[in-house]
Short mmCIF file of C-alpha atoms and ligand atoms in Angstrom, two decimals:
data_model
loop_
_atom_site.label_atom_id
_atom_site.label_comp_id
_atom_site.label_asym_id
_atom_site.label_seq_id
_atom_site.Cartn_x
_atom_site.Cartn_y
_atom_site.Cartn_z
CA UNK A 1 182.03 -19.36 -109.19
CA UNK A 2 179.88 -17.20 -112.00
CA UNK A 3 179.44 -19.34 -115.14
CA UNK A 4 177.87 -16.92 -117.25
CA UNK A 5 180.13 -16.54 -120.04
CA UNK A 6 180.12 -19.86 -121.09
CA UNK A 7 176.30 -19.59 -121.16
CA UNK A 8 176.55 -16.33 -122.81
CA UNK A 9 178.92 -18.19 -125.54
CA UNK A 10 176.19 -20.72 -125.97
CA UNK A 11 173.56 -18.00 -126.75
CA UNK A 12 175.75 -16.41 -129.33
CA UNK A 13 176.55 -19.83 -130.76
CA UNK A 14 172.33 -20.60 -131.48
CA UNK A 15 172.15 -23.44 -129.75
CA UNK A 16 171.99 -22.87 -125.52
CA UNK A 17 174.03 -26.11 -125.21
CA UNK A 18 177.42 -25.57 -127.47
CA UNK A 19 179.34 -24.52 -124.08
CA UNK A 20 182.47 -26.63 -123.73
CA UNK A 21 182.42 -29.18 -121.02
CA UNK A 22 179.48 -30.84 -119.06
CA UNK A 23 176.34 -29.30 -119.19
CA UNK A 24 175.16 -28.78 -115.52
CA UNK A 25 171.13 -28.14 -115.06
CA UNK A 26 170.05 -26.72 -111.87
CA UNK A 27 166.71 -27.71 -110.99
CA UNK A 28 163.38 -25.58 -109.92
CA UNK A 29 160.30 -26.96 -109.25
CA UNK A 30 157.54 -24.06 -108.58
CA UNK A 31 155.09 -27.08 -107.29
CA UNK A 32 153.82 -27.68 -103.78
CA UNK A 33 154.61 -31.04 -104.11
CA UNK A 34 158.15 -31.80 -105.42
CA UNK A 35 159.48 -34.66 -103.44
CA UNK A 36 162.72 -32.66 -102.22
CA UNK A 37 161.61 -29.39 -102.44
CA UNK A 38 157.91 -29.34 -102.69
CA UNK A 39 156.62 -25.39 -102.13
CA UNK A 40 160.10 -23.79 -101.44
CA UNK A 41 159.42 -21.87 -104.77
CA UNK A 42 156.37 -21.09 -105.46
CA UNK A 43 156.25 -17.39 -105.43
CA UNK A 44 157.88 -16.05 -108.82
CA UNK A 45 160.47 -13.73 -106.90
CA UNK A 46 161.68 -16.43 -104.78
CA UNK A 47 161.74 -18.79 -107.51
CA UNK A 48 163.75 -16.07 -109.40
CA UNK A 49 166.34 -15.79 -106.18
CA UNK A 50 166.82 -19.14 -106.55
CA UNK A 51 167.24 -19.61 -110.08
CA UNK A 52 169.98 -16.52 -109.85
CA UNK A 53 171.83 -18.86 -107.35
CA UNK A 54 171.72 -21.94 -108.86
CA UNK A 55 173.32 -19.87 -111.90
CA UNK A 56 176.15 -18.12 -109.37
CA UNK A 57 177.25 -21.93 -108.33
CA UNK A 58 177.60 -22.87 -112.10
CA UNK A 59 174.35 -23.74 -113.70
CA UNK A 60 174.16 -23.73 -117.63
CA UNK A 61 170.47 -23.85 -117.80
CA UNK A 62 167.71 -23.43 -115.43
CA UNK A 63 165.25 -26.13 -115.43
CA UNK A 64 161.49 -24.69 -114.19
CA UNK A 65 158.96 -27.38 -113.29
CA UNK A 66 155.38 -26.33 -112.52
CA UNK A 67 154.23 -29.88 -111.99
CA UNK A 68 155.63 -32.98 -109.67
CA UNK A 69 156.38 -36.22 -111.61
CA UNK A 70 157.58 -37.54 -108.20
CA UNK A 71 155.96 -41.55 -107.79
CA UNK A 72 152.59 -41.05 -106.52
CA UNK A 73 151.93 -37.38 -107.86
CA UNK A 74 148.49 -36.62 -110.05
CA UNK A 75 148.59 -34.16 -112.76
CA UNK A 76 147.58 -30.68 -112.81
CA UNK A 77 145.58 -28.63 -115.32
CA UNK A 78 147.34 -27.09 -117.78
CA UNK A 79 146.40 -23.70 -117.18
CA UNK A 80 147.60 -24.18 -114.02
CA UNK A 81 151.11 -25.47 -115.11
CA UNK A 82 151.49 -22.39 -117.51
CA UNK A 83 150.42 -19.72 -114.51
CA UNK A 84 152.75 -21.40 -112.23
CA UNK A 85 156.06 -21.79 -115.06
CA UNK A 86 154.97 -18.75 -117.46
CA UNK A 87 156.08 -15.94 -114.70
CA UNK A 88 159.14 -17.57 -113.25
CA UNK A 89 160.21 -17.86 -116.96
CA UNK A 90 159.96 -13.81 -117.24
CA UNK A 91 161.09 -13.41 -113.75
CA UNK A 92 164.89 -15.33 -114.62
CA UNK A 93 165.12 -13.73 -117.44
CA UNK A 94 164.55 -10.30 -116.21
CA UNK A 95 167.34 -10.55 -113.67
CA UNK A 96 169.73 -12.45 -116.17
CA UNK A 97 168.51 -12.03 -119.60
CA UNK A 98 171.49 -14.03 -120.66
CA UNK A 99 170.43 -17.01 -119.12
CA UNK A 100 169.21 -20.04 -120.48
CA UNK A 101 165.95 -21.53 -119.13
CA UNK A 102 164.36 -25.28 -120.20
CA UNK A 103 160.40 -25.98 -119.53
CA UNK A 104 160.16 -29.30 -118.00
CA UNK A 105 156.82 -30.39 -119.38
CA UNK A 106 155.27 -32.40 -121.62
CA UNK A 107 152.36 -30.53 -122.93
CA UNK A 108 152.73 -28.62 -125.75
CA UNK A 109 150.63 -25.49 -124.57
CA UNK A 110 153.23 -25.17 -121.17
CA UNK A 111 156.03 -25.80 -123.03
CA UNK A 112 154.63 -22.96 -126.23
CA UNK A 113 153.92 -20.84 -123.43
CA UNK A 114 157.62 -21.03 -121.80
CA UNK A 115 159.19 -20.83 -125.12
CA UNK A 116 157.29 -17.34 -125.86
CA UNK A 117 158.50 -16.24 -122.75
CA UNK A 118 162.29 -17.07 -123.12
CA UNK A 119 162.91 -20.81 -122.68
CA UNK A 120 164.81 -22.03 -124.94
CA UNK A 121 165.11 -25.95 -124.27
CA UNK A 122 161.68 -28.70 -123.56
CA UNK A 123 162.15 -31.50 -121.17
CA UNK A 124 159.58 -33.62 -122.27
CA UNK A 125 159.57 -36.92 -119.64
CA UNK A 126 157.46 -38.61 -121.74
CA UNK A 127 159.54 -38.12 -124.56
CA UNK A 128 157.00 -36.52 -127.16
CA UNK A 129 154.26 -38.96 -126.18
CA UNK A 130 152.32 -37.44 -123.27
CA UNK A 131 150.51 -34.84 -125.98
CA UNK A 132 150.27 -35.26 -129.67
CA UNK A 133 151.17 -31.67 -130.34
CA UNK A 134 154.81 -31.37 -128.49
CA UNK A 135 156.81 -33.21 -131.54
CA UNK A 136 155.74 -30.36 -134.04
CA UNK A 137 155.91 -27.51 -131.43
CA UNK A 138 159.65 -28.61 -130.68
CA UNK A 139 160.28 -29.02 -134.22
CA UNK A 140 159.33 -25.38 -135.29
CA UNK A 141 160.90 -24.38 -132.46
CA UNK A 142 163.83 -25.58 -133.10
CA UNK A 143 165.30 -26.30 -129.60
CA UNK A 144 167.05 -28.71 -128.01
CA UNK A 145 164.38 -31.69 -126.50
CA UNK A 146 165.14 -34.25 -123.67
CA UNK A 147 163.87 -37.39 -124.80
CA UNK A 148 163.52 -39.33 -121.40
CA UNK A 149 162.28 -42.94 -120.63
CA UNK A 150 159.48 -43.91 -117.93
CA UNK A 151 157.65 -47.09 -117.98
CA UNK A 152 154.29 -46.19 -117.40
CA UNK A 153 153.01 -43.07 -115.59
CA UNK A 154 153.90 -41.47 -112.68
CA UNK A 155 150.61 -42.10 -110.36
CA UNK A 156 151.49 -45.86 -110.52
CA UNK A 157 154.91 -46.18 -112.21
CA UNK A 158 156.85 -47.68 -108.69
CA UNK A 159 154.07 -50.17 -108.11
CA UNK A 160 156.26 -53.18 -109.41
CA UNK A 161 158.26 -52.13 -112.54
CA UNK A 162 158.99 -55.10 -114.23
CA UNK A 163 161.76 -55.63 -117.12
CA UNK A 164 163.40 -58.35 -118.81
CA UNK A 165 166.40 -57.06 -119.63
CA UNK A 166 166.26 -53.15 -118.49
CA UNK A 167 169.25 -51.67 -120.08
CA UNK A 168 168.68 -53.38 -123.39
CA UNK A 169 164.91 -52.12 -123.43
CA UNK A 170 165.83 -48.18 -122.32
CA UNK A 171 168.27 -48.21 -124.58
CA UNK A 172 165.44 -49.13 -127.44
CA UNK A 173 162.95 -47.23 -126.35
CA UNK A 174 165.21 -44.16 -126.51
CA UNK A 175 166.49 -44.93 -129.99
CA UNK A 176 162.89 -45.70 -131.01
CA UNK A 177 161.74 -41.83 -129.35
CA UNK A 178 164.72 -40.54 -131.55
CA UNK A 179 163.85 -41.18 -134.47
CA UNK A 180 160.48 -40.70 -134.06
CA UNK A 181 161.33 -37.01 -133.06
CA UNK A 182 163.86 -36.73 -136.33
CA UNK A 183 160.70 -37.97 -138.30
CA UNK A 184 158.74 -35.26 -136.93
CA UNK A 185 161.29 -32.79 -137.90
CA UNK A 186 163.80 -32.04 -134.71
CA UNK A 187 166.85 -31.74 -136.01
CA UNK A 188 169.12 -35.25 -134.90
CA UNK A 189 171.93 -32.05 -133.01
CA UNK A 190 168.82 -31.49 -131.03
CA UNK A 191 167.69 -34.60 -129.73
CA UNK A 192 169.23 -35.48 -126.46
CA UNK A 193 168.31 -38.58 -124.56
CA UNK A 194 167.60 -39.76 -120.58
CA UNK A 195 167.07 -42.90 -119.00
CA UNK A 196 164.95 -41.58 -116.66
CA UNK A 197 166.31 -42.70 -113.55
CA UNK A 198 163.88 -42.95 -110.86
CA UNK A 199 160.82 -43.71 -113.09
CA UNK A 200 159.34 -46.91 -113.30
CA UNK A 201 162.50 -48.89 -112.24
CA UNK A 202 163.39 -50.66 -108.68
CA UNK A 203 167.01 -50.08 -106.92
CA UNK A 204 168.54 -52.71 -109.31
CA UNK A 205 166.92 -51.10 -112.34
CA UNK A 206 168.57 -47.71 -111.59
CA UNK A 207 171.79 -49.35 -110.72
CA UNK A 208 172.34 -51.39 -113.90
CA UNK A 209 171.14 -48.19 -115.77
CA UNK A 210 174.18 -46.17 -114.16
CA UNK A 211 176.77 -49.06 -114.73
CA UNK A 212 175.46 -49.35 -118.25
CA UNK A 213 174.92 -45.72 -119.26
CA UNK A 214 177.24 -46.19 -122.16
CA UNK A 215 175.38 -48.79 -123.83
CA UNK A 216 172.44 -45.41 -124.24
CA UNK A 217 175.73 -42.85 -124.90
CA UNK A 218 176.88 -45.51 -127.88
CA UNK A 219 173.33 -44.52 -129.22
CA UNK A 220 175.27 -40.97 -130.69
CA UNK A 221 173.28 -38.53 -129.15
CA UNK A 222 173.83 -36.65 -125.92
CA UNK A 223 172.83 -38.18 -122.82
CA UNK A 224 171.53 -36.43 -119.50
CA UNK A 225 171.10 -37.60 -116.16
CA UNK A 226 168.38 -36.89 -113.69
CA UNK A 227 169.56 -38.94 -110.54
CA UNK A 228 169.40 -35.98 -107.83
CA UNK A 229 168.33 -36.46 -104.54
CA UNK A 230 165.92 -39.93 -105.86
CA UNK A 231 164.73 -42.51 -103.88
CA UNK A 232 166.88 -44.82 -104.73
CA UNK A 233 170.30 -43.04 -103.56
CA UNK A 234 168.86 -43.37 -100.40
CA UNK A 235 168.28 -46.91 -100.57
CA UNK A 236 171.76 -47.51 -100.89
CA UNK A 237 173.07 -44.34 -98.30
CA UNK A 238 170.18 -44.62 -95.67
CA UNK A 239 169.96 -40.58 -96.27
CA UNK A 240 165.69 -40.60 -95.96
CA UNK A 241 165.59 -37.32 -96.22
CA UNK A 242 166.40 -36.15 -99.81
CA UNK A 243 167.59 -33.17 -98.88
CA UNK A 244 170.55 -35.18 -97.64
CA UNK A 245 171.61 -37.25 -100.90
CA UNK A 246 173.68 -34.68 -102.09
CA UNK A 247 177.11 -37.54 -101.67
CA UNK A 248 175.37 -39.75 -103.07
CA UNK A 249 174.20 -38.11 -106.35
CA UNK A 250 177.84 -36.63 -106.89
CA UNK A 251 178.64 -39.93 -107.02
CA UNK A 252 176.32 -41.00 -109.76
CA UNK A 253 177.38 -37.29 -111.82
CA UNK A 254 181.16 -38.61 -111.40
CA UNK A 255 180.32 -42.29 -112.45
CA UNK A 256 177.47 -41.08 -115.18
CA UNK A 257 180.59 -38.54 -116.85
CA UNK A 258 182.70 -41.28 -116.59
CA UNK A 259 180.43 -43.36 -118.73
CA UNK A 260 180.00 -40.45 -121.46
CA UNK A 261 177.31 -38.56 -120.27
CA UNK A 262 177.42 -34.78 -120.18
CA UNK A 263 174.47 -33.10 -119.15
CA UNK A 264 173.35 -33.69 -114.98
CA UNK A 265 170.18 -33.09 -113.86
CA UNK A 266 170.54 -31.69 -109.99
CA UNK A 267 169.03 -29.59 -107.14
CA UNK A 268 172.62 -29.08 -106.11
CA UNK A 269 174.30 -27.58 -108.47
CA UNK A 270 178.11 -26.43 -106.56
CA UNK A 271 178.69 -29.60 -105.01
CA UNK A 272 178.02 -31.40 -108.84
CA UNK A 273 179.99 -28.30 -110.56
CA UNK A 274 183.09 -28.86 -108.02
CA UNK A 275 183.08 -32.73 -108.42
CA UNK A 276 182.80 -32.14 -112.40
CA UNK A 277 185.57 -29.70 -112.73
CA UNK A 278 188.23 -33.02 -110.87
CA UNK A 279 186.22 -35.54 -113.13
CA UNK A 280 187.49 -32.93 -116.08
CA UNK A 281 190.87 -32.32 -114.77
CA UNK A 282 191.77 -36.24 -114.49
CA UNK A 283 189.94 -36.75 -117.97
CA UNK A 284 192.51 -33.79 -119.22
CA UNK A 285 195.56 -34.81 -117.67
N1 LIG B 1 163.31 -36.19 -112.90
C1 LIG B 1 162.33 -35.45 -112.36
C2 LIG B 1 161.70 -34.45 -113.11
N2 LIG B 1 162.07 -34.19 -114.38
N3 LIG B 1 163.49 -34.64 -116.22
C3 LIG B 1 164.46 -35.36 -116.77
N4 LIG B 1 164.84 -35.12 -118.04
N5 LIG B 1 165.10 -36.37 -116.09
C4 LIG B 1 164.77 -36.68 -114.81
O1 LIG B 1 165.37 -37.63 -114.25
C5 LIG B 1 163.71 -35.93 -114.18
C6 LIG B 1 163.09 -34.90 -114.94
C7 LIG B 1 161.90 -35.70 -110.96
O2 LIG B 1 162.66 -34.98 -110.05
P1 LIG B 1 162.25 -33.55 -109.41
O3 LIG B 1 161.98 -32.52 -110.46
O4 LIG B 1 163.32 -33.19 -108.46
O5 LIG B 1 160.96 -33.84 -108.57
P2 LIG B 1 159.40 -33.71 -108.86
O6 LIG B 1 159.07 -34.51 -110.07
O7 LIG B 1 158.78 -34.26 -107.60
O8 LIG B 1 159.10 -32.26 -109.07
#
């Protein structure tokens, strides 16, 4: 399945996401320590192999990752993070200069860095709080941000997440990023918004998230979710390896669609992409 023209159609259009349908991202982490696929990319040409395939299966956007936000992880330098995203950037976009690539960082020098090499979309997982500079650079730039929520920081962010009402408080916090972006000067078409499943939130948090993903979608932006391979899928599956949630997070891309979101987050990108197009086709009928 080759999904290029609708991504080509985006690219004409301005902005990378105006492609009709739900928005698939295909993830890459060039780490050593992603928690599903720590070090399987590090080098830029097999990072760039992969990125190629996640497009064949029917990625609209790359996502390139050059540090692990898995629970647990520490932070790396910047410099670091630039020399490990910076070349994969060039790399994609020398073997498909259609394609559209995101920088999943929050630090504005990474994410100016990938942006003067081709991306054309920040994942920010601290939603324009983790460095003072990334609400301006996003704003002159122009692209489409991912606003998404975590409840403290990823080093200690499992170690008993605590909410009174979790839904009720995502759901502010995200409104609260939002405008706070718009203030800065992203334009509101830009802003899209995450509940950022996975970080700082037990089993129960993640599950009342999913089953209450419209209350975030009634918010009037676009809503993506990042539920691939986590933890949590295989509380409820018994799949330890992640690797082997694939079932279970085509599950939470069918139920997530369901409840208005359209942009999916995902190391596997046919399995989603197949389970999408019957989620469309029932939606259509
Ligand atoms: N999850 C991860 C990383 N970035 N970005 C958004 N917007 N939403 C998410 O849910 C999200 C994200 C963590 O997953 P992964 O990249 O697979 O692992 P790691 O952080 O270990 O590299």
């Amino acid at each position: 399945m080759n999904r290029e023209p609708a991504v080509r159609e985006g690219a004409r259009a301005g902005n990378p996401l105006r492609v009709s349908g739900p928005v698939l991202f295909g993830i890459l982490n060039v780490t050593p320590d992603s928690f599903s696929d720590g070090g399987d990319f590090l080098a830029p040409e097999a990072a760039a192999r992969h990125a190629e395939a996640l497009l064949d299966e029917g990625a609209n956007v790359v996502d390139v990752g050059g540090e692990s936000t898995r629970p647990g992880s520490d932070p790396v330098p910047e410099d670091e993070e630039i020399g490990r995203v910076v070349p994969v950037v060039r790399k994609i976009l020398e073997a498909r200069p259609g394609a559209v690539v995101s920088v999943d960082t929050y630090r504005a020098g990474t994410a100016e860095a990938a942006l003067e090499a081709g991306a054309r979309i920040v994942n920010d997982v601290t939603a324009l709080r983790g460095d003072p500079r990334m609400a301006a650079l996003a704003a002159d730039a122009g692209c489409p941000v991912v606003l998404m929520h975590m409840l403290g920081e990823p080093k200690t962010m499992q170690k008993e997440p605590r909410y009174d009402d979790v839904v009720r408080e995502v759901r502010d916090f995200l409104a609260w990023r939002a405008e706070y972006a718009i203030a800065a000067g992203v334009k509101p078409e830009n802003v899209i918004l995450d509940p950022g499943v996975g970080f700082g939130k037990t089993l129960e948090h993640n599950l009342a998230l999913l089953l209450h993903l419209d209350a975030i979608v009634d918010l009037g932006f676009p809503v993506l979710l990042g539920a691939s391979r986590k933890r949590f899928l295989g509380s409820v599956t018994g799949a330890d390896e992640a690797k082997d949630r694939v079932f279970g997070t085509v599950a939470t891309t069918v139920l997530g669609y369901e409840r208005g979101a359209n942009l999916f987050r995902v190391h596997d990108v046919r399995a989603n992409r197949e389970a999408l197009a019957v989620a469309e086709a029932v939606r259509g009928a």
